[in-house]
Amino acid sequence: MSGTATRTGARHSQPFDLGSFLENGTALVNKGLDRYLPKATAKPATIHAAMRYSLFAGGKRMRPALVLAAATACGGDPADALSHACAVECIHTYSLIHDDLPAMDNDDFRRGKPTNHKVYGEGIAILAGDGLLTQAFEILAQADTTKRYPMKDLILELAKASGSLQLIAGQVADLEGEGKPIDPAQLRYIHERKTSALLCCSVRLGGMSANCTPDQLAALTAFGYNVGLAFQVIDDILDVTQTSEQLGKTAGKDQAAAKATYPALLGLDESRKIATRLTTKAFNALKPFKGKAAALEALARYLLQRDR
Ligand code: GRG
């Protein structure tokens, strides 16, 4: 429990220092990724340079932070969740590289830098994404396992979240929905898969690294699902309200591509209300942790209020 004891024995709880948590977590994860990935000079050097280019381009590292925070909530050591955190970030970065390709969203900027295919060409960018996808499983396969969760469970967790029923399904529905009228149910289907699945997987893997109980895993699942949906609603809002410089990627793309988004379907005010409601549901899911989930709570609050 965080807080200082007074002379009467009562405790004044101190606000969780999310800044330090994120700084330390990012440093740990960056070091891990650097260690797990082949050196940029490893032959063939182009592919390894390209994989590292997008991985170290300055992403917010929110998914790894969720892994580490969930591990902490379940009484684990964040260091034991490092492989899980690095694996999730590799999947996420692969999906961004492929999403930016001309055949998909055709974006020139990502993480404040020219996109992978703009620097290395389309062929290498496709392969860099493939390399990171495969690398994710190589990294996760090196994780220490716990009594309740053998390696099979970890691999299945990541494979399912990033496979054709989740992450890829979301992307397919997104591609096929462009320019067509979409109802809120279909939009939720896309957001659940394109975004929420990997955020949910992140907290579940964090819990598994700490040998969480089935009840804790269920609570993390509910938290991750709701935070994941809120994250995408906020992402939709930021696409409308922020500049490309603020976001580090091209703003206004959703409208330009006639994509269905929460603001397009329901307006900005209603979208903000939905994001707040989802975050409240996420907070409520943390009740079984009885105050031990301060990092997860702070992250959920930050993700709701973020401006990039
Ligand atoms: C399988 C090709 C393929 C794509 C899957 C993830 C995805 C679908 C597409 C990427 C584009 C997109 C809008 C995804 C939704 C998730 C999302 C909001 C990604 C951006 O995540 P941030 O803001 O990015 O955490 P950084 O760069 O900070 O890591």
Coordinates of C-alpha atoms and ligand atoms in Angstrom, one line a residue:
M1 CA 0.0 0.0 0.0
S2 CA 1.3 3.4 -0.8
G3 CA 1.1 6.1 1.9
T4 CA 2.7 7.4 5.0
A5 CA 1.7 6.4 8.5
T6 CA 0.7 9.2 10.9
R7 CA 1.3 9.2 14.7
T8 CA -2.3 7.8 15.1
G9 CA -1.5 5.0 12.8
A10 CA -3.8 6.3 10.1
R11 CA -2.4 6.3 6.6
H12 CA -2.6 9.2 4.1
S13 CA -2.6 7.7 0.7
Q14 CA -0.1 9.4 -1.7
P15 CA -0.9 9.7 -5.3
F16 CA 0.7 7.0 -7.4
D17 CA 3.7 8.4 -9.3
L18 CA 2.8 7.4 -12.8
G19 CA 5.6 9.5 -14.3
S20 CA 8.3 7.5 -12.6
F21 CA 6.5 4.2 -13.2
L22 CA 6.3 4.9 -17.0
E23 CA 9.9 6.2 -17.1
N24 CA 11.3 3.1 -15.3
G25 CA 9.1 0.7 -17.3
T26 CA 10.0 2.2 -20.6
A27 CA 13.8 2.0 -19.7
L28 CA 13.4 -1.6 -18.7
V29 CA 11.4 -2.5 -21.8
N30 CA 13.8 -0.6 -24.2
K31 CA 16.8 -2.4 -22.6
G32 CA 15.0 -5.7 -23.0
L33 CA 14.0 -5.1 -26.6
D34 CA 17.6 -4.1 -27.4
R35 CA 18.8 -7.3 -25.9
Y36 CA 16.2 -9.6 -27.5
L37 CA 16.5 -8.2 -31.0
P38 CA 19.3 -9.1 -33.4
K39 CA 21.8 -6.2 -33.7
A40 CA 21.1 -3.7 -36.4
T41 CA 24.3 -4.9 -38.1
A42 CA 23.3 -8.6 -38.0
K43 CA 23.2 -9.9 -41.6
P44 CA 21.0 -9.1 -43.5
A45 CA 21.4 -5.7 -41.8
T46 CA 18.6 -3.9 -43.7
I47 CA 15.8 -6.0 -42.1
H48 CA 17.2 -5.7 -38.6
A49 CA 17.8 -2.0 -39.0
A50 CA 14.2 -1.6 -40.3
M51 CA 12.7 -3.7 -37.4
R52 CA 14.7 -1.5 -34.9
Y53 CA 13.8 1.7 -36.7
S54 CA 10.1 1.4 -35.9
L55 CA 10.5 -0.3 -32.6
F56 CA 12.7 2.5 -31.2
A57 CA 10.9 5.4 -33.0
G58 CA 9.4 6.7 -29.8
G59 CA 6.1 4.8 -29.1
K60 CA 4.3 5.5 -25.8
R61 CA 5.0 1.9 -24.6
M62 CA 1.4 1.7 -23.2
R63 CA 1.0 -2.0 -23.8
P64 CA 4.2 -2.9 -22.0
A65 CA 3.3 -0.5 -19.2
L66 CA 0.0 -2.4 -18.8
V67 CA 1.8 -5.7 -18.7
L68 CA 4.1 -4.5 -15.9
A69 CA 1.3 -2.8 -14.0
A70 CA -0.9 -5.9 -14.1
A71 CA 2.1 -8.0 -12.9
T72 CA 2.5 -5.6 -9.9
A73 CA -1.2 -5.7 -9.1
C74 CA -1.0 -9.5 -8.8
G75 CA 2.0 -9.3 -6.4
G76 CA 4.6 -10.1 -9.1
D77 CA 8.0 -8.5 -9.9
P78 CA 7.8 -6.4 -13.1
A79 CA 11.2 -7.8 -14.1
D80 CA 9.6 -11.3 -14.4
A81 CA 7.1 -9.8 -16.9
L82 CA 9.7 -8.3 -19.2
S83 CA 9.5 -11.0 -22.0
H84 CA 5.7 -10.7 -22.0
A85 CA 6.0 -6.8 -22.2
C86 CA 8.5 -6.9 -25.0
A87 CA 6.6 -9.5 -27.0
V88 CA 3.4 -7.4 -26.9
E89 CA 5.3 -4.3 -28.1
C90 CA 6.7 -6.3 -31.0
I91 CA 3.2 -7.4 -32.1
H92 CA 1.9 -3.8 -31.7
T93 CA 4.8 -2.3 -33.8
Y94 CA 4.4 -4.9 -36.5
S95 CA 0.7 -4.0 -36.8
L96 CA 1.6 -0.3 -37.1
I97 CA 4.2 -0.9 -39.8
H98 CA 1.7 -3.0 -41.9
D99 CA -1.2 -0.6 -41.2
D100 CA 0.8 2.3 -42.6
L101 CA 1.6 0.5 -45.9
P102 CA 0.1 1.9 -49.1
A103 CA -2.1 -1.2 -49.4
M104 CA -3.7 -0.3 -46.1
D105 CA -3.8 3.2 -44.5
N106 CA -1.0 4.6 -46.7
D107 CA 0.5 6.8 -44.0
D108 CA 3.8 8.8 -44.3
F109 CA 4.3 9.5 -40.5
R110 CA 4.2 7.4 -37.4
R111 CA 5.7 8.0 -34.0
G112 CA 6.9 11.4 -35.3
K113 CA 9.0 9.9 -38.0
P114 CA 8.6 8.8 -41.7
T115 CA 6.9 5.4 -41.8
N116 CA 8.9 2.3 -42.3
H117 CA 8.1 1.9 -46.0
K118 CA 9.0 5.5 -46.6
V119 CA 12.5 4.8 -45.3
Y120 CA 13.1 1.2 -46.3
G121 CA 10.7 0.7 -49.2
E122 CA 7.5 -1.5 -49.2
G123 CA 9.2 -4.9 -49.5
I124 CA 11.5 -4.4 -46.5
A125 CA 8.7 -2.8 -44.5
I126 CA 6.5 -5.9 -45.0
L127 CA 9.3 -8.1 -44.0
A128 CA 10.2 -5.9 -40.9
G129 CA 6.5 -6.4 -39.8
D130 CA 6.8 -10.1 -40.4
G131 CA 10.1 -10.1 -38.5
L132 CA 8.6 -8.4 -35.5
L133 CA 5.6 -10.7 -35.5
T134 CA 7.8 -13.7 -35.4
Q135 CA 10.2 -12.1 -32.9
A136 CA 7.4 -11.6 -30.5
F137 CA 6.9 -15.3 -30.1
E138 CA 10.6 -16.0 -29.9
I139 CA 10.8 -13.5 -27.0
L140 CA 7.7 -14.8 -25.3
A141 CA 9.0 -18.4 -25.6
Q142 CA 11.9 -17.3 -23.3
A143 CA 9.6 -16.2 -20.5
D144 CA 9.8 -17.9 -17.2
T145 CA 6.5 -19.7 -16.5
T146 CA 4.6 -20.0 -13.3
K147 CA 2.6 -22.9 -11.7
R148 CA -0.8 -21.9 -13.1
Y149 CA 0.4 -20.9 -16.6
P150 CA 2.6 -23.1 -18.7
M151 CA 4.3 -21.8 -21.8
K152 CA 1.4 -23.2 -23.9
D153 CA -1.0 -20.7 -22.2
L154 CA 1.3 -17.7 -22.8
I155 CA 1.7 -18.5 -26.5
L156 CA -2.0 -19.2 -27.0
E157 CA -2.8 -15.9 -25.3
L158 CA -0.6 -13.8 -27.7
A159 CA -1.5 -15.9 -30.8
K160 CA -5.2 -15.5 -30.2
A161 CA -5.1 -11.8 -29.5
S162 CA -3.0 -11.1 -32.7
G163 CA -4.7 -13.7 -35.0
S164 CA -7.4 -13.7 -37.6
L165 CA -10.2 -13.7 -35.1
Q166 CA -9.0 -10.6 -33.2
L167 CA -6.3 -8.0 -34.3
I168 CA -6.4 -9.1 -37.9
A169 CA -10.2 -9.5 -37.9
G170 CA -10.5 -5.9 -36.7
Q171 CA -8.2 -4.7 -39.5
V172 CA -10.2 -6.7 -42.1
A173 CA -13.5 -5.2 -40.9
D174 CA -11.9 -1.7 -40.8
L175 CA -10.7 -2.1 -44.4
E176 CA -14.0 -3.5 -45.7
G177 CA -16.0 -0.8 -43.9
E178 CA -14.2 2.2 -45.4
G179 CA -16.7 4.6 -47.0
K180 CA -19.7 2.4 -46.1
P181 CA -22.4 3.2 -43.5
I182 CA -21.5 1.4 -40.3
D183 CA -23.7 1.1 -37.2
P184 CA -22.4 1.4 -33.6
A185 CA -22.4 -2.4 -33.1
Q186 CA -20.2 -2.9 -36.1
L187 CA -17.9 -0.1 -34.9
R188 CA -17.6 -1.8 -31.5
Y189 CA -16.8 -5.1 -33.2
I190 CA -13.9 -3.3 -35.0
H191 CA -12.6 -1.5 -31.9
E192 CA -12.8 -4.6 -29.8
R193 CA -10.6 -6.5 -32.1
K194 CA -8.3 -3.9 -33.6
T195 CA -7.4 -2.3 -30.3
S196 CA -9.0 -3.8 -27.2
A197 CA -7.8 -7.4 -27.8
L198 CA -4.1 -6.5 -27.5
L199 CA -4.6 -4.3 -24.5
C200 CA -6.6 -7.0 -22.8
C201 CA -3.9 -9.6 -23.7
S202 CA -1.3 -7.2 -22.2
V203 CA -2.8 -7.1 -18.8
R204 CA -3.7 -10.9 -18.9
L205 CA 0.0 -11.7 -19.7
G206 CA 1.1 -9.5 -16.9
G207 CA -1.2 -11.3 -14.5
M208 CA 0.0 -14.7 -15.8
S209 CA 3.7 -13.7 -15.2
A210 CA 2.7 -13.2 -11.6
N211 CA 0.8 -16.6 -11.3
C212 CA -2.4 -14.7 -10.8
T213 CA -5.5 -16.5 -9.5
P214 CA -8.4 -17.2 -11.9
D215 CA -10.4 -14.4 -10.2
Q216 CA -7.6 -12.0 -10.7
L217 CA -7.4 -13.0 -14.4
A218 CA -11.1 -12.4 -14.8
A219 CA -10.8 -9.0 -13.2
L220 CA -7.8 -8.1 -15.5
T221 CA -9.8 -9.3 -18.5
A222 CA -12.7 -7.0 -17.7
F223 CA -10.3 -4.1 -17.0
G224 CA -8.3 -4.7 -20.2
Y225 CA -11.4 -5.0 -22.4
N226 CA -12.9 -1.7 -21.1
V227 CA -9.6 0.2 -21.1
G228 CA -8.9 -1.1 -24.6
L229 CA -12.2 0.2 -25.9
A230 CA -11.8 3.5 -24.2
F231 CA -8.3 3.8 -25.7
Q232 CA -9.7 3.5 -29.2
V233 CA -12.5 6.0 -28.6
I234 CA -9.9 8.5 -27.3
D235 CA -7.8 7.7 -30.3
D236 CA -10.7 8.5 -32.6
I237 CA -11.3 11.8 -30.7
L238 CA -7.6 12.8 -30.9
D239 CA -7.6 12.2 -34.6
V240 CA -10.2 15.0 -34.9
T241 CA -8.9 17.4 -32.1
Q242 CA -5.1 17.2 -32.3
T243 CA -2.6 18.2 -34.9
S244 CA -0.2 15.9 -36.8
E245 CA 2.7 17.4 -34.8
Q246 CA 1.0 16.6 -31.5
L247 CA 0.2 13.1 -32.5
G248 CA 3.4 12.2 -34.4
K249 CA 1.2 10.8 -37.1
T250 CA -1.2 12.3 -39.7
A251 CA -4.2 13.8 -38.0
G252 CA -7.6 13.8 -39.7
K253 CA -7.0 10.6 -41.5
D254 CA -10.2 8.9 -40.4
Q255 CA -12.4 11.6 -41.8
A256 CA -10.3 11.8 -45.0
A257 CA -10.7 8.0 -45.5
A258 CA -14.4 8.2 -44.6
K259 CA -13.8 5.8 -41.7
A260 CA -16.5 5.1 -39.2
T261 CA -15.3 6.4 -35.8
Y262 CA -17.1 7.3 -32.5
P263 CA -17.0 11.1 -33.2
A264 CA -18.2 10.6 -36.8
L265 CA -21.1 8.4 -35.6
L266 CA -22.0 10.0 -32.3
G267 CA -20.2 13.4 -32.1
L268 CA -17.3 14.5 -29.8
D269 CA -19.3 15.1 -26.6
E270 CA -21.0 11.7 -26.7
S271 CA -17.7 10.0 -27.6
R272 CA -16.0 11.6 -24.5
K273 CA -18.9 10.4 -22.3
I274 CA -18.5 6.9 -23.7
A275 CA -14.8 6.9 -23.0
T276 CA -15.4 8.1 -19.5
R277 CA -18.1 5.4 -18.9
L278 CA -15.7 2.7 -20.2
T279 CA -12.9 3.9 -17.9
T280 CA -15.3 3.8 -14.9
K281 CA -16.1 0.2 -15.8
A282 CA -12.4 -0.5 -16.0
F283 CA -11.9 1.0 -12.5
N284 CA -14.7 -1.0 -11.1
A285 CA -13.1 -4.2 -12.4
L286 CA -10.1 -3.5 -10.2
K287 CA -12.1 -3.7 -6.9
P288 CA -10.9 -7.3 -6.2
F289 CA -7.3 -6.0 -6.0
K290 CA -8.2 -4.0 -2.9
G291 CA -5.9 -1.0 -3.6
K292 CA -3.0 -3.0 -5.0
A293 CA -3.7 -2.0 -8.5
A294 CA -2.6 1.7 -8.2
A295 CA -0.5 1.5 -11.3
L296 CA -3.4 0.1 -13.4
E297 CA -5.7 2.7 -12.0
A298 CA -3.3 5.5 -12.8
L299 CA -2.7 4.2 -16.3
A300 CA -6.5 4.0 -17.0
R301 CA -6.9 7.6 -15.9
Y302 CA -3.9 8.7 -18.0
L303 CA -5.2 6.9 -21.1
L304 CA -8.5 8.7 -20.7
Q305 CA -6.9 12.1 -20.4
R306 CA -4.0 11.7 -22.8
D307 CA -3.4 14.2 -25.6
R308 CA -1.3 12.1 -28.0
Ligands
GRG1 C1 -2.7 -6.7 -38.5 C2 -1.9 -5.0 -40.2 C3 -2.6 -5.3 -38.9 C4 -3.2 -4.3 -38.3 C5 -4.0 -4.5 -37.1 C6 -3.4 -2.4 -34.9 C7 -3.9 -2.2 -36.2 C8 -4.8 -3.3 -36.8 C9 -3.7 -1.1 -36.9 C10 -2.9 0.0 -36.5 C11 -3.6 1.3 -36.5 C12 -4.5 1.6 -35.4 C13 -5.3 2.8 -35.5 C14 -4.7 0.7 -34.5 C15 -5.6 0.9 -33.4 C16 -4.8 0.8 -32.2 C17 -4.0 2.1 -31.9 C18 -4.8 3.2 -31.4 C19 -2.7 2.1 -32.2 C20 -1.9 3.3 -31.8 O1 -1.4 2.9 -30.5 P1 -0.5 3.9 -29.7 O2 -1.2 5.2 -29.6 O3 0.8 4.0 -30.5 O4 -0.2 3.2 -28.4 P2 2.3 4.2 -30.1 O5 3.0 4.7 -31.4 O6 2.4 5.3 -29.0 O7 2.8 2.9 -29.6

